[in-house]
Coordinates of C-alpha atoms in Angstrom, one line a residue:
X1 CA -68.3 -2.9 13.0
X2 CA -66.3 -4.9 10.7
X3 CA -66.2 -2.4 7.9
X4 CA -64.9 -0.2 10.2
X5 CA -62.2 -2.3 11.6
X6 CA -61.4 -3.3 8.1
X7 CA -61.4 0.7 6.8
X8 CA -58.8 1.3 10.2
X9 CA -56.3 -1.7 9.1
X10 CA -56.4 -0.2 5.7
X11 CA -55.0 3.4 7.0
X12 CA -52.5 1.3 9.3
X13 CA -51.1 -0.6 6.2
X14 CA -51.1 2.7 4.0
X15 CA -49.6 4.4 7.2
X16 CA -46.9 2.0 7.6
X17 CA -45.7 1.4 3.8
X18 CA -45.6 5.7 3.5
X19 CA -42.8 5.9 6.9
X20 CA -41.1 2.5 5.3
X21 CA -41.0 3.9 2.2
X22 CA -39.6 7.1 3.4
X23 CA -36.9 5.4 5.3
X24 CA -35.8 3.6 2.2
X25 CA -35.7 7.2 0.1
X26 CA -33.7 8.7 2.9
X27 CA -31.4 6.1 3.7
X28 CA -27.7 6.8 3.2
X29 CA -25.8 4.9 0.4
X30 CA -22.7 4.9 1.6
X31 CA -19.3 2.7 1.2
X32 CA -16.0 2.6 4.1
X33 CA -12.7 2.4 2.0
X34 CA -9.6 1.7 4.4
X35 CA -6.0 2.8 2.6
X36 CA -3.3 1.7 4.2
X37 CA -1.6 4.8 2.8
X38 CA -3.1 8.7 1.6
X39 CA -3.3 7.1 -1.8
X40 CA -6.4 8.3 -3.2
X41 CA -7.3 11.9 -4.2
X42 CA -10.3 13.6 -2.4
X43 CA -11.1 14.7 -5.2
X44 CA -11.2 11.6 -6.8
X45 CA -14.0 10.3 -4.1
X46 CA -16.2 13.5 -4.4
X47 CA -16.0 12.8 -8.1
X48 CA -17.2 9.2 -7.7
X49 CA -19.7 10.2 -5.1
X50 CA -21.3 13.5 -7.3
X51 CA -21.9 10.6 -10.0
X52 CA -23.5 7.7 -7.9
X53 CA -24.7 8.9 -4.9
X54 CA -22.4 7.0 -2.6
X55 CA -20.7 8.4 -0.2
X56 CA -17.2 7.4 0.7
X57 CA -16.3 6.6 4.0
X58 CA -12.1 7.2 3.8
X59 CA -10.4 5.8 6.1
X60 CA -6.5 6.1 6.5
X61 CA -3.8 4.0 8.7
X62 CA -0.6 2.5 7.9
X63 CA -1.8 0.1 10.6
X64 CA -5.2 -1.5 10.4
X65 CA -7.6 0.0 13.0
X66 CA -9.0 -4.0 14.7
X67 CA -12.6 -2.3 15.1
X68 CA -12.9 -0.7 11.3
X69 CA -15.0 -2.9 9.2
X70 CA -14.2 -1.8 5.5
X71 CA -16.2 -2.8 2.3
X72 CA -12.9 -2.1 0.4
X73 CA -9.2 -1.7 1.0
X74 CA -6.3 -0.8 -0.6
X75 CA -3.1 -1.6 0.5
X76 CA -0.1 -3.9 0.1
X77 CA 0.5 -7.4 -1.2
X78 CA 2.3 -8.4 3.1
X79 CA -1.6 -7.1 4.0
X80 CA -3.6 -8.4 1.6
X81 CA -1.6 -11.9 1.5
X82 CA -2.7 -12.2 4.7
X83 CA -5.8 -11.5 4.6
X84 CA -6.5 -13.9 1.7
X85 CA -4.6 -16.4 3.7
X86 CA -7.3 -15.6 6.3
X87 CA -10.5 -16.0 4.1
X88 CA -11.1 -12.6 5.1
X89 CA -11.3 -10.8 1.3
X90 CA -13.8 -12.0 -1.3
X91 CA -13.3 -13.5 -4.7
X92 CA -13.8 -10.6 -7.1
X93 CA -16.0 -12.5 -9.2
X94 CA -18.7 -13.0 -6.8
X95 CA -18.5 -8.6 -6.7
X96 CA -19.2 -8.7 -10.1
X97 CA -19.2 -11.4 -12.7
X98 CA -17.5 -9.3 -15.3
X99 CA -13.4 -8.6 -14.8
X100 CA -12.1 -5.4 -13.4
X101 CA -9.0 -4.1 -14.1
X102 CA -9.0 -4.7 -17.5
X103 CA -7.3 -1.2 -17.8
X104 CA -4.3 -3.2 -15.7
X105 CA -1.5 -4.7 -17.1
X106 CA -1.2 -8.3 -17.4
X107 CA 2.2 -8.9 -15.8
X108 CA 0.6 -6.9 -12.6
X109 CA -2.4 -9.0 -12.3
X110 CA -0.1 -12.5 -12.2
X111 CA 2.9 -11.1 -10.3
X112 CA 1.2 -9.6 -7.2
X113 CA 2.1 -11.6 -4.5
X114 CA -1.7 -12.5 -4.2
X115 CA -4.0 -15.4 -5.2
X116 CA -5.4 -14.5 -8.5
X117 CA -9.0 -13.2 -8.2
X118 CA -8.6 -11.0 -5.1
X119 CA -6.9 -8.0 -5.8
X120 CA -7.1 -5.2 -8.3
X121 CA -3.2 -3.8 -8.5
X122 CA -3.4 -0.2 -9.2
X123 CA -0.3 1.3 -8.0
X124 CA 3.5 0.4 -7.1
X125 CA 7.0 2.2 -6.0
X126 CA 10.4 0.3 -6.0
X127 CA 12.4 0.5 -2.5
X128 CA 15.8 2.1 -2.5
X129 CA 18.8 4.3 -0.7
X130 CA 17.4 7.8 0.8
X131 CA 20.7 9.5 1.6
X132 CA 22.2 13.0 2.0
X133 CA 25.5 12.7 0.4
X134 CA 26.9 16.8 2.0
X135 CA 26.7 14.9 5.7
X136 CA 29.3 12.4 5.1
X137 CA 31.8 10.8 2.6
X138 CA 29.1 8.5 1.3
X139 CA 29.7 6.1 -1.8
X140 CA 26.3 4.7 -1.8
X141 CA 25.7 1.5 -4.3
X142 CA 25.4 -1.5 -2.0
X143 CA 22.5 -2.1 0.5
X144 CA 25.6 -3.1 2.9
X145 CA 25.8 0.6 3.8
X146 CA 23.4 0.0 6.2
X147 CA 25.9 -2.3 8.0
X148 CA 28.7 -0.2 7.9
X149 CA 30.4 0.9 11.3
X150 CA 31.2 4.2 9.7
X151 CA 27.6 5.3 9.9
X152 CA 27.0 4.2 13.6
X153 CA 23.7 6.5 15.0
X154 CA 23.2 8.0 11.8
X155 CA 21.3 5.1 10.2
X156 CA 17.2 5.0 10.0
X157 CA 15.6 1.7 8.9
X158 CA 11.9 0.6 8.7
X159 CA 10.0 0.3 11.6
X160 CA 8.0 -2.8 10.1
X161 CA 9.3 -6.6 9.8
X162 CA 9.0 -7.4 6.7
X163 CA 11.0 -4.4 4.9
X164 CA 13.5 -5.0 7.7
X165 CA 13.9 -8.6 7.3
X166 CA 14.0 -7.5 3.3
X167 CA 17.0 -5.0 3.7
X168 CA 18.6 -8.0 5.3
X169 CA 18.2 -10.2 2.6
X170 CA 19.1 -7.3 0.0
X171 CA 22.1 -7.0 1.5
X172 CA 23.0 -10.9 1.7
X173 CA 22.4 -11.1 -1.9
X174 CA 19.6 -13.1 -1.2
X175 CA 16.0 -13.5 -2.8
X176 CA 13.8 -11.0 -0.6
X177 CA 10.9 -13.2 -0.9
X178 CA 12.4 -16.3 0.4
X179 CA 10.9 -18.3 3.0
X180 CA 14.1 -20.3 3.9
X181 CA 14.5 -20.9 7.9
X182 CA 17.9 -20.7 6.9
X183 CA 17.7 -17.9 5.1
X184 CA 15.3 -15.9 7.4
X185 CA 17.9 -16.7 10.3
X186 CA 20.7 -15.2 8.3
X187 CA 18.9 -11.6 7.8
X188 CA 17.8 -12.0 11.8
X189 CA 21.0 -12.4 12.8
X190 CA 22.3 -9.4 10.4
X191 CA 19.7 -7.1 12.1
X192 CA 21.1 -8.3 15.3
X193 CA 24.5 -7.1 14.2
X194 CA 22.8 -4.4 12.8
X195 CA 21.3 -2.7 15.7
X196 CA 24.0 -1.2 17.7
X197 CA 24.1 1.1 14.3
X198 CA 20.6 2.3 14.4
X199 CA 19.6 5.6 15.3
X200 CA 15.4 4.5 14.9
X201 CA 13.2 2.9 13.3
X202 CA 10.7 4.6 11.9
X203 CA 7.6 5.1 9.5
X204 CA 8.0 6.5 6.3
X205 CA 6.3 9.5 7.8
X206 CA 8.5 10.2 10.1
X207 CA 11.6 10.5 7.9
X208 CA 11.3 13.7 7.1
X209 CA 12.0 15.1 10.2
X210 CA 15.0 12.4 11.1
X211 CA 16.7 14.0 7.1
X212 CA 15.8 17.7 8.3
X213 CA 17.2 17.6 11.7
X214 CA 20.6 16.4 10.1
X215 CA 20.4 13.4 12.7
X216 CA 20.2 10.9 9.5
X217 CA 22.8 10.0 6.7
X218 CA 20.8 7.2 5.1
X219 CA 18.4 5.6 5.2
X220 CA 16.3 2.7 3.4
X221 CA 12.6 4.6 1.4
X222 CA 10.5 4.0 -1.7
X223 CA 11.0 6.2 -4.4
X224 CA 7.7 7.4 -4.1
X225 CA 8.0 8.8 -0.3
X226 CA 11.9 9.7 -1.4
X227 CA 10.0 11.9 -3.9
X228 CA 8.2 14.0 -1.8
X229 CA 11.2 14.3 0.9
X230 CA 13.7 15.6 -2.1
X231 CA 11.2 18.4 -3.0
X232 CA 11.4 19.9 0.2
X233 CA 15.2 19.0 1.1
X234 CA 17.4 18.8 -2.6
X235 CA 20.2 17.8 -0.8
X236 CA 19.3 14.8 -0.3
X237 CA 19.7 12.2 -3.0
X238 CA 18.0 8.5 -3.9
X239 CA 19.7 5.4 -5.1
X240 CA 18.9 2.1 -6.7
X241 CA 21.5 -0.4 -5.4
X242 CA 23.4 -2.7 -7.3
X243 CA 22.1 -5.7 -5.8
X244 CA 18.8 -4.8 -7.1
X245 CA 15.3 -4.1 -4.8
X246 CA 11.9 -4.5 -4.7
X247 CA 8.5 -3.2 -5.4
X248 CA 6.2 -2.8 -2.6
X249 CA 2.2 -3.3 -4.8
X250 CA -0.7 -1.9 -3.9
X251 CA -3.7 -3.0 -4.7
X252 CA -7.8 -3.2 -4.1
X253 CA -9.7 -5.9 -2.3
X254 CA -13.4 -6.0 -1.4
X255 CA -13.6 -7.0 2.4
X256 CA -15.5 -11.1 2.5
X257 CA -18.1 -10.1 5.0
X258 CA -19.4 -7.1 3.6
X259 CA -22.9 -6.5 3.0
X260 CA -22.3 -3.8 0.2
X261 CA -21.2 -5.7 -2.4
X262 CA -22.8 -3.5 -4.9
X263 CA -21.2 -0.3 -3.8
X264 CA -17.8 -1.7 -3.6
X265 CA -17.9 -3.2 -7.6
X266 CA -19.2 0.6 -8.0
X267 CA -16.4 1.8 -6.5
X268 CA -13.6 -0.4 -8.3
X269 CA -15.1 -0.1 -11.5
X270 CA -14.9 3.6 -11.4
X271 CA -10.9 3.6 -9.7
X272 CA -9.7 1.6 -12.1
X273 CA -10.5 3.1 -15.3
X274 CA -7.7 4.7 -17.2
X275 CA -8.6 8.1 -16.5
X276 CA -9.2 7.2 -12.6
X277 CA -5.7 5.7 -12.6
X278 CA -3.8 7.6 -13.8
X279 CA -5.1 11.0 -11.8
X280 CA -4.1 8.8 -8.6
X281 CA -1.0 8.7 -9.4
X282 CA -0.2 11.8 -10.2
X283 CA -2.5 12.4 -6.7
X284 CA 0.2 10.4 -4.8
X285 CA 3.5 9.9 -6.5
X286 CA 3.1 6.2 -6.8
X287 CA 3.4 4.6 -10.2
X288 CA 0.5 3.3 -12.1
X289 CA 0.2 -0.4 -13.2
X290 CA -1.5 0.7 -16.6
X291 CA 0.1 1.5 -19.4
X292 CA -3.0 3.1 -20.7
X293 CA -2.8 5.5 -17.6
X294 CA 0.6 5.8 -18.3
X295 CA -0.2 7.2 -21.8
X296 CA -2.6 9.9 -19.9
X297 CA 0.1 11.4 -17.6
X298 CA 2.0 14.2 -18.1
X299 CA 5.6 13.8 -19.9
X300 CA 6.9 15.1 -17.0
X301 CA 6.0 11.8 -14.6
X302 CA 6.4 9.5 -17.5
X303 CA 10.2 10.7 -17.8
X304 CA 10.3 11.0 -13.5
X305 CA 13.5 8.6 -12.8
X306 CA 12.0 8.1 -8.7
X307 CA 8.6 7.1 -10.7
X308 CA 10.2 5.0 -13.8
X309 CA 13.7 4.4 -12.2
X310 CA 16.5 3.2 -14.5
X311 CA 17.2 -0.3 -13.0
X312 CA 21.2 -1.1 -12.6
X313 CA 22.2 -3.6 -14.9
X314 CA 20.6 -7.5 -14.1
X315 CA 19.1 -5.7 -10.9
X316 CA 16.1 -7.9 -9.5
X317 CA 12.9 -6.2 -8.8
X318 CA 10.3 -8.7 -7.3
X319 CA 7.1 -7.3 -5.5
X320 CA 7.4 -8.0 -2.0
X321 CA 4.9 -11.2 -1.1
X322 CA 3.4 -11.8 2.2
X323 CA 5.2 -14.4 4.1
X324 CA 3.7 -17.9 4.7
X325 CA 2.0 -18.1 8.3
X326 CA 4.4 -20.1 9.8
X327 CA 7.3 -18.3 8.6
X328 CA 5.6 -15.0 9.0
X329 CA 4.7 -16.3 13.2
X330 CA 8.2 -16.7 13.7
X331 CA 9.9 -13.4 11.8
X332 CA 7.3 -11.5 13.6
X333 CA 8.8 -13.3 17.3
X334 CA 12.7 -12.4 16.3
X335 CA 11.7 -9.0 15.0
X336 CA 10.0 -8.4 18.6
X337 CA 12.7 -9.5 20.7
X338 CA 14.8 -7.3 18.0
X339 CA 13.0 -4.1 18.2
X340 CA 11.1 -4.1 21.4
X341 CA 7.7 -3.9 19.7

């Protein structure tokens, strides 16, 4: 009886380790990247995923879906500041002891806007004037356009706080980055004055339409998104001010409490080579952070003045950093009683 019983375990165990072992050969490897933007080529992922065998879960949203748990994000240094404020990204070393990025230029990596460690820059556009100049008598080289009674329902600004309190501060004269009550109540009390002007406020998305309907004469855009608008409208034209800008950065994080931590050093190792790089931006319009990417692209975006734009003279150009919490709390209170959101 025993032998039997013993002979009948045996089958069980054999049993059990052939349907465990065939739910370990069939399971799915696969990785959920958020982008807070279309900034990565398809193309790009089914590359990645032919290669390794991990499939990319792509997610897209300017705003952050609250139920979307992604192994790795890309998106700017206001989101990612945040989050790292938040303990909710993970130090990159813990991904994978050895550096990525190292195809990234150093004044990238210590300029981001985010404690060093976290993010992988990989991509970046400066913020300036989208106008169309047959629509109106427009002299466009200050940011104070924007508060000019002349252009009174004919004026589109960002539908976000923190480009909105920048504009502000662009036009003051002031630092864009500051965190000065002062200061922030200054550019509050501008878009206050500001908003009688205003026709919307809207995502870059939804510019287009606002530029092709003749309803807008100007209106603040990133050279990248200005870009794509001019191709399908020439009239329109893009502008630097004097005052100077900013850059928005965009760069990739690994999410803290993912459990594919494996996948996602996969994944940013293969993004951030050279090659990777460089076919991004080309993919997106966005400007690369490498220089050796930069060698790889054709002379026709290396010499692309919305890409690689000619600065005015002493113009400032910070990347725009994530605002402390306390600062951020109460921007984000004036910008609601401000815009209704």
């Amino acid at each position: 009886m025993n032998k039997w019983i013993s002979l009948l375990l045996a089958v069980c165990l054999v049993l059990a380790l052939a349907v465990l072992d065939g739910s370990a050969s069939t399971a799915r490897a696969v990785i959920t990247v958020y982008s807070q933007g279309d900034w990565i080529s398809p193309d790009l992922l089914e590359d990645f995923s032919r290669q390794t065998g991990i499939e990319v879960d792509y997610i897209v949203s300017e705003t952050p879906p609250q139920d979307v748990q992604a192994d790795v994000l890309l998106a700017d240094s206001e989101l990612l500041g945040s989050l790292a404020e938040q303990g909710a990204l993970a130090a990159l070393e813990s991904v994978r002891p050895e550096p990525f990025g190292e195809e990234i230029d150093a004044s990238f990596l210590r300029d981001c806007g985010v404690p060093e460690g976290y993010v992988i820059p990989c991509l970046w556009t400066s913020m300036g004037l989208l106008y169309n100049p047959t629509q109106s008598d427009l002299q466009v080289t200050s940011w104070g356009i924007l508060f000019d009674t002349r252009f009174a329902g004919q004026i589109i600004m960002p539908d976000r706080y923190r480009e909105a309190y920048a504009v502000a501060l662009a036009a003051l004269g002031l630092d864009v980055n500051s965190a000065d009550d002062d200061t922030l109540l200054a550019a509050e009390e501008a878009l206050e004055r500001q908003q009688a002007l205003v026709l919307d406020r809207c995502s870059p998305a939804q510019l287009e339409d606002y530029f092709a309907s003749g309803e807008a004469v100007i209106a603040p855009c990133y050279a990248a998104v200005a870009g794509k608008l001019m191709a399908e409208n020439p009239q329109l034209s893009f502008i630097i001010p004097n005052e100077g800008s900013w850059r928005i950065l965009l760069s990739y994080a690994v999410a803290a409490d993912t459990d594919r931590a494996g996948y996602a050093g996969q994944f940013l190792d293969y993004m951030c080579r050279a090659e990777h790089l460089a076919r991004n931006a080309a993919y997106c319009g966005y400007s690369t952070t490498s220089t050796a990417a930069w060698n790889l692209l054709d002379k026709s975006w290396q010499q692309n003045p919305l890409a690689y734009p000619n600065l005015p003279d002493g113009a400032h150009v910070p990347v725009l950093e994530a605002m402390p919490v306390r600062q951020r709390t109460r921007c984000l209170r004036g910008w609601a009683a401000l815009s209704g959101q």
